[in-house]
mmCIF file of C-alpha atoms in Angstrom:
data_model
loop_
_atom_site.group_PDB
_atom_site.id
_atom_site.type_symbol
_atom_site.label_atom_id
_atom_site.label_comp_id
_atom_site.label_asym_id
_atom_site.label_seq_id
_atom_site.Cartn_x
_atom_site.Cartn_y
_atom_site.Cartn_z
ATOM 1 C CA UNK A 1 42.540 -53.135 73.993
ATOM 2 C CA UNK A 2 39.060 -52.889 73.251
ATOM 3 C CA UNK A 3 38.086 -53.135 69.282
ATOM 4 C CA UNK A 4 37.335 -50.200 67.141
ATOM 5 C CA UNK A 5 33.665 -50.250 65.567
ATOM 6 C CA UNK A 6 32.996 -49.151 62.369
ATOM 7 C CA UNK A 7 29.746 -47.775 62.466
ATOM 8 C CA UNK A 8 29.222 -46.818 58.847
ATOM 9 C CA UNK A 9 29.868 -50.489 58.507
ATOM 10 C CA UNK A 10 27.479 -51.615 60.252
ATOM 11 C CA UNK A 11 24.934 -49.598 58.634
ATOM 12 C CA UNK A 12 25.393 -50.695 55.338
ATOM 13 C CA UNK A 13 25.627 -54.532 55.967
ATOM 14 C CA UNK A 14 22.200 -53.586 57.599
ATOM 15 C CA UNK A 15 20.964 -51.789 54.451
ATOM 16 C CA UNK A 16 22.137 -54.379 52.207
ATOM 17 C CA UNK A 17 20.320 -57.547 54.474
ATOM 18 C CA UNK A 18 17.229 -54.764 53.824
ATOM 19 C CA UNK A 19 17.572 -54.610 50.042
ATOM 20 C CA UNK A 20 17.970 -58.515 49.731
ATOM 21 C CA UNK A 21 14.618 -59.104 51.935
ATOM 22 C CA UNK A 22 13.248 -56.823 49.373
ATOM 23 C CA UNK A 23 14.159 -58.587 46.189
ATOM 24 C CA UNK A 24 13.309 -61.801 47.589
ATOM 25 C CA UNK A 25 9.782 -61.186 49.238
ATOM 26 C CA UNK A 26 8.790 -57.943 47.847
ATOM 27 C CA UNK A 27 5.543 -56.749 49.510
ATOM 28 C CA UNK A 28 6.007 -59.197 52.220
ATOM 29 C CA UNK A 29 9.526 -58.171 52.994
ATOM 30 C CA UNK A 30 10.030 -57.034 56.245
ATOM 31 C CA UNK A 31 12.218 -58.617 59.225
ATOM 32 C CA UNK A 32 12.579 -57.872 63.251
ATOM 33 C CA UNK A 33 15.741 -57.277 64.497
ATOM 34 C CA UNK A 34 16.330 -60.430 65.717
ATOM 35 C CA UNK A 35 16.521 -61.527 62.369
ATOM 36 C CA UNK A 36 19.461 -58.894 61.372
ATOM 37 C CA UNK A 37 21.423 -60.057 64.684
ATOM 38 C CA UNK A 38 21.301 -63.668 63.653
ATOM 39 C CA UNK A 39 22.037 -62.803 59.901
ATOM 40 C CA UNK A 40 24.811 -60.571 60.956
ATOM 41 C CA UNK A 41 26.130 -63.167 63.630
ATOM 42 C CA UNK A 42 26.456 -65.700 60.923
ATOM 43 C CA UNK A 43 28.006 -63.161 58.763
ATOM 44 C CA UNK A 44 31.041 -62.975 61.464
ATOM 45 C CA UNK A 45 31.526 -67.068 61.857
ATOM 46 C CA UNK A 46 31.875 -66.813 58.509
ATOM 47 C CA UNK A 47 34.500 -64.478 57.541
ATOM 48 C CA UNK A 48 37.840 -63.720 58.081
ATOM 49 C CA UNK A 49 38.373 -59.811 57.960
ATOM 50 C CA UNK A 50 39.387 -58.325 61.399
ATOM 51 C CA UNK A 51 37.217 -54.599 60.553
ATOM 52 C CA UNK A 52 34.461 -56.700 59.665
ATOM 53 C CA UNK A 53 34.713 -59.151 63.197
ATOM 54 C CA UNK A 54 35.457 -55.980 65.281
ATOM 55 C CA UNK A 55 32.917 -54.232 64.025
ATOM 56 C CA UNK A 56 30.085 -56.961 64.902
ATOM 57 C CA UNK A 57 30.975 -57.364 68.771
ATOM 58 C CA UNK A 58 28.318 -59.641 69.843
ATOM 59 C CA UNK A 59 27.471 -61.646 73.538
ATOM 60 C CA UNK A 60 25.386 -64.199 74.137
ATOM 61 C CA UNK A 61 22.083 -63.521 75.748
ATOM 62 C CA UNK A 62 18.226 -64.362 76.129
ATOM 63 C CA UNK A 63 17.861 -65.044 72.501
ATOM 64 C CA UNK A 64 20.745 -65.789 70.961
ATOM 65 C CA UNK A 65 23.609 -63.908 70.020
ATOM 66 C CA UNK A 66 22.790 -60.218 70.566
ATOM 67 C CA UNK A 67 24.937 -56.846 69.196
ATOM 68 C CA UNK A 68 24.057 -53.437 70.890
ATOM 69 C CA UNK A 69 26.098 -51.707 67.933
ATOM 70 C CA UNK A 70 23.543 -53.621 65.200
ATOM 71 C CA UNK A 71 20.585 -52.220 67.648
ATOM 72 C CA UNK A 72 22.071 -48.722 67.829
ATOM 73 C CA UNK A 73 22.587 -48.447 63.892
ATOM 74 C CA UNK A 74 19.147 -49.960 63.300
ATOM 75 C CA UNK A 75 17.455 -47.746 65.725
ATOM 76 C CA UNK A 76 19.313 -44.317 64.295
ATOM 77 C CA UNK A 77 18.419 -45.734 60.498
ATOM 78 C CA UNK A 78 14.891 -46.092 61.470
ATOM 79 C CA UNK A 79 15.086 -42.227 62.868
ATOM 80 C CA UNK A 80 16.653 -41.534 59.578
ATOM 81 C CA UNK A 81 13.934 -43.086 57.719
ATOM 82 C CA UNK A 82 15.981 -45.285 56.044
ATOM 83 C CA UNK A 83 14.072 -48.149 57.498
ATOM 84 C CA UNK A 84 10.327 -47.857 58.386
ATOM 85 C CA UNK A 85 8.667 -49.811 61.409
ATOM 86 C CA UNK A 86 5.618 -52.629 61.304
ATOM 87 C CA UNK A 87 4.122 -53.802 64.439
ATOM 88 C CA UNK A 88 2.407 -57.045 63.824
ATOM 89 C CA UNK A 89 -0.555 -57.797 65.164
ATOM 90 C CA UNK A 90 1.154 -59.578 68.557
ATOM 91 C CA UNK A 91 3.318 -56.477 69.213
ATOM 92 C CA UNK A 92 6.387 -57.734 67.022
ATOM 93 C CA UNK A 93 8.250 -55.043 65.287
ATOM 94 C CA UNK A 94 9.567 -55.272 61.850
ATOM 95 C CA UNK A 95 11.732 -53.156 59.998
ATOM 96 C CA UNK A 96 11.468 -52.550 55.991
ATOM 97 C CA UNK A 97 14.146 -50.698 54.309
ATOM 98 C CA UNK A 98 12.748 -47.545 52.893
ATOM 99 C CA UNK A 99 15.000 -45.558 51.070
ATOM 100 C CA UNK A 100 18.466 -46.765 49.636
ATOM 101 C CA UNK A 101 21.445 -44.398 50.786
ATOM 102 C CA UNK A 102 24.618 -44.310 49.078
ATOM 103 C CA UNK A 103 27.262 -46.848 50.166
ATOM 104 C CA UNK A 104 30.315 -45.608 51.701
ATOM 105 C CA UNK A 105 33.472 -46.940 53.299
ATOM 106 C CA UNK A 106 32.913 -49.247 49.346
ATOM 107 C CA UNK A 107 36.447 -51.560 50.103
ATOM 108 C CA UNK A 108 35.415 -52.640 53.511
ATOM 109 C CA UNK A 109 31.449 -53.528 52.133
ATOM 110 C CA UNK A 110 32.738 -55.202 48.863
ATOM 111 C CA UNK A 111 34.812 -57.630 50.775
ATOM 112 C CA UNK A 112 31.941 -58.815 52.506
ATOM 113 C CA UNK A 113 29.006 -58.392 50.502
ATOM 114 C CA UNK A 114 29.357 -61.523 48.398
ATOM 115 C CA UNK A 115 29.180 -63.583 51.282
ATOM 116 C CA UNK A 116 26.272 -61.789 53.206
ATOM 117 C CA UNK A 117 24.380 -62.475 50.091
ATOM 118 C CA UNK A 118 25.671 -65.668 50.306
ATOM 119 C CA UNK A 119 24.200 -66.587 53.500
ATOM 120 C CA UNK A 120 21.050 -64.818 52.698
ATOM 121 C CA UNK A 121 19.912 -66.874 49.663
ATOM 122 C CA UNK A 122 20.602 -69.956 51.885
ATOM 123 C CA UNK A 123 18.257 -68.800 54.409
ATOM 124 C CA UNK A 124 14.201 -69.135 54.112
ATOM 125 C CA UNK A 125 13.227 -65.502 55.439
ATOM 126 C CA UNK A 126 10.333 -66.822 56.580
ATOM 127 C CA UNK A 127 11.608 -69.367 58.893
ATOM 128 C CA UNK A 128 13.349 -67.396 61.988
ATOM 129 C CA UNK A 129 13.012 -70.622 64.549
ATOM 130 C CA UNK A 130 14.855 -72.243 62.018
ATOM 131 C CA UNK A 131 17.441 -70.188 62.060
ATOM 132 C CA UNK A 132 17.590 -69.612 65.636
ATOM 133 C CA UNK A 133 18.176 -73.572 65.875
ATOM 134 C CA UNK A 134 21.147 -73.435 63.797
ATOM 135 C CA UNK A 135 22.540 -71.113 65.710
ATOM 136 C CA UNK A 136 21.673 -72.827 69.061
ATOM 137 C CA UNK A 137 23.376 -75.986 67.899
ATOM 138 C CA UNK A 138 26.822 -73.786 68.276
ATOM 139 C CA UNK A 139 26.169 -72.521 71.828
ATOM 140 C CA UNK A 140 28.468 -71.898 74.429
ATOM 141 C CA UNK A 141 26.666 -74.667 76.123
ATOM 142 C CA UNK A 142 24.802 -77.733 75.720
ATOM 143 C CA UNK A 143 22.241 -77.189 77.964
ATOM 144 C CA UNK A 144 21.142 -74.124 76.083
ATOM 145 C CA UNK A 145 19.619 -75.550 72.781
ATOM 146 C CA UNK A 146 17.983 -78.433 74.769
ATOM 147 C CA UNK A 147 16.165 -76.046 77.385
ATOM 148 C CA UNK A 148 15.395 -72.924 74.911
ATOM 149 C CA UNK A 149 14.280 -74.771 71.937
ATOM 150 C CA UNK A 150 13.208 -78.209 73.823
ATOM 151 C CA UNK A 151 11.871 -78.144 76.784
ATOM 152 C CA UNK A 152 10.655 -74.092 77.140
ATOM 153 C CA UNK A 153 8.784 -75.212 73.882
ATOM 154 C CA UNK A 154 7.078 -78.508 75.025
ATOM 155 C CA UNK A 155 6.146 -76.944 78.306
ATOM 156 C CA UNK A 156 4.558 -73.834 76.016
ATOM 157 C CA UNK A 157 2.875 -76.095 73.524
ATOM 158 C CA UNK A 158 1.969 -78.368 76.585
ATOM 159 C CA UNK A 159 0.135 -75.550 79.106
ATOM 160 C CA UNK A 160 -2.345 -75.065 74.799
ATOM 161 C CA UNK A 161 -2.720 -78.353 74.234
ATOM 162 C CA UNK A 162 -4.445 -78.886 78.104
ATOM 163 C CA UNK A 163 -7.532 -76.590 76.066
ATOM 164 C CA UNK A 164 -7.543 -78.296 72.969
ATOM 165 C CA UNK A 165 -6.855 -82.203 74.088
ATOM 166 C CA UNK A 166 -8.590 -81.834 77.331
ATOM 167 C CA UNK A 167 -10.598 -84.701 76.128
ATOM 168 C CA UNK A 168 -7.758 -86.779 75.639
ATOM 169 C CA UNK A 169 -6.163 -87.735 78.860
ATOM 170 C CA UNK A 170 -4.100 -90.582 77.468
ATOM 171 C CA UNK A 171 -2.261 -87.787 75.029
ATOM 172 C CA UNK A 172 -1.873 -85.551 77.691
ATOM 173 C CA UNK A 173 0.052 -88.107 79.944
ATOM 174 C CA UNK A 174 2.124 -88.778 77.967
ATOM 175 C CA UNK A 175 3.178 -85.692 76.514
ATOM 176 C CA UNK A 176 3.894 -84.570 80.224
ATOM 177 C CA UNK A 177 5.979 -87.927 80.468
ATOM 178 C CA UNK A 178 7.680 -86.794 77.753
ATOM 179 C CA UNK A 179 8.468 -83.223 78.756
ATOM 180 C CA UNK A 180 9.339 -84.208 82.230
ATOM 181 C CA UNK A 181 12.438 -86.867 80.346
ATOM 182 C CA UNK A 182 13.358 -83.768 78.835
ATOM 183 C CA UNK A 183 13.483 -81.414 81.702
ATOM 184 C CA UNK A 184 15.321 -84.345 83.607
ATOM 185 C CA UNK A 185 18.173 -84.215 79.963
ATOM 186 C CA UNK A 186 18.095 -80.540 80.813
ATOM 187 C CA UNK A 187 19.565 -80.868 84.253
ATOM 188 C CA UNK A 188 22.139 -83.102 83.063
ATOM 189 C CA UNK A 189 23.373 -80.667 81.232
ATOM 190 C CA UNK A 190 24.290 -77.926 83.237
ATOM 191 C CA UNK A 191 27.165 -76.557 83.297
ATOM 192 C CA UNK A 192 30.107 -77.113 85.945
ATOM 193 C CA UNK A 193 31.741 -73.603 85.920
ATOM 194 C CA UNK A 194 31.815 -72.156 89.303
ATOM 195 C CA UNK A 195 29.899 -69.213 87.460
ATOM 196 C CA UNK A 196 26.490 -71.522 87.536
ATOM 197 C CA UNK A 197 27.196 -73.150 91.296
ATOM 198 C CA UNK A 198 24.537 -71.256 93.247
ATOM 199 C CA UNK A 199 22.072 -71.271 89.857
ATOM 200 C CA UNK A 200 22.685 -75.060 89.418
ATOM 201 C CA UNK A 201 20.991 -75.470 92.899
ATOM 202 C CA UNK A 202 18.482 -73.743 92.523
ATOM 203 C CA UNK A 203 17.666 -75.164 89.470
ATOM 204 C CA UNK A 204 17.591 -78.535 90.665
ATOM 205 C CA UNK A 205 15.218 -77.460 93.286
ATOM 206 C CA UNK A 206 12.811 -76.233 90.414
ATOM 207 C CA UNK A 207 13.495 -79.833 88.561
ATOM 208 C CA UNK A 208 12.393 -81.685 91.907
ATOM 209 C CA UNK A 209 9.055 -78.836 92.375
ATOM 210 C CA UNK A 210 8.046 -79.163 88.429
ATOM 211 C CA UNK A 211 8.310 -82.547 87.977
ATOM 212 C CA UNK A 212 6.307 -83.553 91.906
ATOM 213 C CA UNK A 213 3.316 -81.250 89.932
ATOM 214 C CA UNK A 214 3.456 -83.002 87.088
ATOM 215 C CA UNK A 215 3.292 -86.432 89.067
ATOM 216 C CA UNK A 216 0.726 -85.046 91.337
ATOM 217 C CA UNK A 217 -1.613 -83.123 89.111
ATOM 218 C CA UNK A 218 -4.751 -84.854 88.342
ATOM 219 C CA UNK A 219 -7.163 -82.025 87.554
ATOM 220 C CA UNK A 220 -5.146 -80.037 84.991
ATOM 221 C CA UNK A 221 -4.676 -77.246 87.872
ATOM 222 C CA UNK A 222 -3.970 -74.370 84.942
ATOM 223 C CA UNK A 223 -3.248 -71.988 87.814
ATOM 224 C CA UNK A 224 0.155 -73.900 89.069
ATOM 225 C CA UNK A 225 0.877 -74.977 85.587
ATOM 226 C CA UNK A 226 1.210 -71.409 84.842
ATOM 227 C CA UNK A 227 3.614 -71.444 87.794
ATOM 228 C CA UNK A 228 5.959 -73.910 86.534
ATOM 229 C CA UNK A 229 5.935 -72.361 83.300
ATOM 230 C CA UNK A 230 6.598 -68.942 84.587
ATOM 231 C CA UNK A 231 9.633 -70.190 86.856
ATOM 232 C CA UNK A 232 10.621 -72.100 83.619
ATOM 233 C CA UNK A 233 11.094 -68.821 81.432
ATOM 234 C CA UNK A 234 12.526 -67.255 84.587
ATOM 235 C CA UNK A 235 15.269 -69.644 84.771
ATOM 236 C CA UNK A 236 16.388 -69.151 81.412
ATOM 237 C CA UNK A 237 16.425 -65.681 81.915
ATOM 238 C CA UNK A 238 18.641 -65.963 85.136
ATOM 239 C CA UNK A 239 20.989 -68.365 82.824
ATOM 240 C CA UNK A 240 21.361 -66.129 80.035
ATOM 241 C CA UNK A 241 22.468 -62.964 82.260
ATOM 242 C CA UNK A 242 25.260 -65.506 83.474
ATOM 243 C CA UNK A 243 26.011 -66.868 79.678
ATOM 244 C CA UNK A 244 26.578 -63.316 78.778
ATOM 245 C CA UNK A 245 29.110 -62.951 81.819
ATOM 246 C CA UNK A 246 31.053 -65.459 80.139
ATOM 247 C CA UNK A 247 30.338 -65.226 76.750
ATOM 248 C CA UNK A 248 31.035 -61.819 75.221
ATOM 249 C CA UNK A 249 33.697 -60.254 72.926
ATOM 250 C CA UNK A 250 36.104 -57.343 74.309
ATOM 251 C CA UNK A 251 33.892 -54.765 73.381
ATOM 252 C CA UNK A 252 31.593 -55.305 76.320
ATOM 253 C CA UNK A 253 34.185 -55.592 78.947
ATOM 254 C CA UNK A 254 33.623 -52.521 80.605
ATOM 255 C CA UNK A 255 29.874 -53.928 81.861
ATOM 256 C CA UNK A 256 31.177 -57.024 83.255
ATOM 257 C CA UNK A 257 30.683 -55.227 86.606
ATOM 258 C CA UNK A 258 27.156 -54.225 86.495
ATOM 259 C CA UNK A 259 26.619 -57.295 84.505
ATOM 260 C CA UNK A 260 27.609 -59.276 87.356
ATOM 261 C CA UNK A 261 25.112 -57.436 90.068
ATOM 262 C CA UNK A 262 22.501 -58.182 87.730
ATOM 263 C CA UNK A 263 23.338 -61.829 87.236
ATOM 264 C CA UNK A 264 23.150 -62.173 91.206
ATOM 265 C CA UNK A 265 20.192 -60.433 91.599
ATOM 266 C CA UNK A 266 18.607 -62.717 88.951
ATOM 267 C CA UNK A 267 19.733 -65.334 90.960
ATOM 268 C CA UNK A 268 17.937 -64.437 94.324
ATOM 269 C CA UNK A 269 14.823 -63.646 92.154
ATOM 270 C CA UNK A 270 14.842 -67.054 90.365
ATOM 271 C CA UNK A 271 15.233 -68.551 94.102
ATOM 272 C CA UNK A 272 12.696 -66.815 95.768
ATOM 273 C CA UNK A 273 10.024 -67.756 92.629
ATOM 274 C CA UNK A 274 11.103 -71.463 93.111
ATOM 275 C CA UNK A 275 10.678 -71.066 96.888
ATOM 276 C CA UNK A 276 7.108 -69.827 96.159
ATOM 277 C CA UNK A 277 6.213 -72.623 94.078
ATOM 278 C CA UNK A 278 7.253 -75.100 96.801
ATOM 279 C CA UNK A 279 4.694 -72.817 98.985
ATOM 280 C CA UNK A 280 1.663 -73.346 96.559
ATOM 281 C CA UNK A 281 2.401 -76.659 95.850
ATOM 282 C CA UNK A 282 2.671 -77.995 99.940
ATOM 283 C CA UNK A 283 -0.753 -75.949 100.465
ATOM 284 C CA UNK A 284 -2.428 -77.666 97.429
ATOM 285 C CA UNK A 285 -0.839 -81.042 98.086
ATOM 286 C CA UNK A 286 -0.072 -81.347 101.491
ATOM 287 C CA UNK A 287 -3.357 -84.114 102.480
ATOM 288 C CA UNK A 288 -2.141 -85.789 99.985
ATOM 289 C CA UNK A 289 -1.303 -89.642 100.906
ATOM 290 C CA UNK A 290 1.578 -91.998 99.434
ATOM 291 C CA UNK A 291 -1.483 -94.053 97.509
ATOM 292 C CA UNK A 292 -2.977 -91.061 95.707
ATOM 293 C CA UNK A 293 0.522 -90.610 93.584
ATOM 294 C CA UNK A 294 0.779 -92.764 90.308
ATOM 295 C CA UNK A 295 2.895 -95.857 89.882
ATOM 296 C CA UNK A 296 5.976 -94.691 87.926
ATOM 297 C CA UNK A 297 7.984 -96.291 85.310
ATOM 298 C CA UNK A 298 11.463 -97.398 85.781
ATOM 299 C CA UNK A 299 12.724 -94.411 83.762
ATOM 300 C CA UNK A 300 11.088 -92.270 86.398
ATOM 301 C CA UNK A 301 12.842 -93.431 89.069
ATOM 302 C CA UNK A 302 14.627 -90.179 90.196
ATOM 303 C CA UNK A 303 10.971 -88.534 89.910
ATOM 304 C CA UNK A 304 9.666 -91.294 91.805
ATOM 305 C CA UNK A 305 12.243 -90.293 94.955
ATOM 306 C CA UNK A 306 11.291 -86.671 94.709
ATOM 307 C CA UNK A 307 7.403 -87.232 94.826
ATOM 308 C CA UNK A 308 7.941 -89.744 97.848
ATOM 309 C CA UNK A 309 10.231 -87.536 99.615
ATOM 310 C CA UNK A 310 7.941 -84.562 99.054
ATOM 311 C CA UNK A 311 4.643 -85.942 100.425
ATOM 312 C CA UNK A 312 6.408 -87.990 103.610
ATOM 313 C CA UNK A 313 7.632 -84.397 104.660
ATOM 314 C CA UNK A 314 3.900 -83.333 105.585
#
């Protein structure tokens, strides 16, 4: 039986998360709605009141825990003018609560608003990756905190820092060093659920591409680094459409279907990017000889096996 959602609910928790972003920050206050999911998500660890719970159906997804019901009452507050919309300068969209409506449904929202306020004054508004990592710590898997707020960051800050430190090699090498350990921790961590089978492969294919680049790349070639960082965010995309196959309440059950295509069809995308990576990276390295690639270090080893097998293929 799926769980009854109480709307009106909904809509004031979101009001009241609005009016506590206002007395805190004032003419700063403002927050995207990634910040009211999280908030809200917390909200539901945290109490035990089955209206409350059933009313904040959540899955996991691409950034965390995600709740189309919170979207759907923040979307038809904003048309309401409740809440008014800021886009920031790099397209972000906040929402500021604009006019105060009266609460109703007062029982359900009194049991609950002490503890929403709760989490609130615990929280620096202004600090969302914080949040997002406290969160992460508790997800369904533990490859997901390592890859999403590890590795997907290093390779980001990595693919600047080739601009800004391109005058210091020796930093550079060893940052890469460092984000190729952590890719390697990443892959460890898959998990074995016959859900992530075909995925895992695939992923271990980009591992083996990525990390014969990194080895290989003497001239800071920004064009393939852009590559392996877009096959990077593509995999966690791919993941997450198979996290929320496995991770959602009752609510959602009825998409499971469609939710499935789409996690297959991720799937074939994600292998035919990785399959096009191998492509540029034969046609750039395929002259290449076995005393052009750098010694490696015994923590490299598995690395070290990849780039050999690689280059005695041409």
């Amino acid at each position: 039986m799926v769980a009854m959602v109480n709307g009106v609910l909904v809509r004031n928790l979101l009001i009241a998360i609005g009016e506590q972003d206002l007395k805190i920050r004032k003419e700063k206050a403002a927050l995207s709605i990634t910040w009211f999911q999280k908030i809200l998500f917390d909200l539901k660890q945290k109490i035990d009141n089955k209206e409350i719970r059933d009313s904040l159906p959540f899955y996991w997804y691409k950034h965390g825990p995600f709740s189309e019901v919170i979207q759907q009452e923040m979307t038809t507050l904003h048309e309401e003018e409740v809440f008014s919309q800021i886009t920031t300068e790099n397209g972000i969209v906040l929402y500021r609560l604009k006019k105060t409506p009266k609460v109703t449904n007062e029982k359900s929202f009194s049991a609950v608003h002490a503890v929403l306020t709760q989490i609130i004054s615990e929280t620096d508004l202004f600090r969302l990756h914080d949040k997002l990592k406290e969160i992460y710590v508790n997800a369904p898997y533990k490859f997901m905190p390592n890859y999403k707020m590890d590795y997907l960051e290093r390779i980001i800050e990595y693919r600047e820092l080739i601009d800004l430190e391109k005058d210091n090699q020796k930093f550079l090498k060893e940052y890469k060093e460092r984000l190729v350990a952590c890719l390697y921790e990443c892959e460890s961590l898959l998990p074995l659920d016959e859900t992530f089978s075909e995925f895992n492969q695939i992923f271990a294919n980009m591992v083996g591409e990525i990390t014969t680049f990194m080895s290989l790349n003497k001239d800071n070639d920004l064009f393939l680094l852009d590559e392996c960082l877009k096959v990077s965010l593509e995999a966690w995309d791919c993941f997450a459409k198979g996290v929320r196959l496995e991770h959602h309440d009752s609510y959602y059950d009825d998409k499971v279907l469609a939710w499935k295509k789409d996690f297959s069809d991720s799937v074939k995308r994600f292998t035919k990017t990785v399959a096009l990576l191998n492509e540029e990276l034969l046609e750039k390295y395929s002259e290449l000889s076995l005393k052009e690639i750098e010694p490696q270090t015994d923590a490299n080893t598995i690395m070290k096996a990849i780039v050999l097998g690689y280059t005695n293929e041409q």
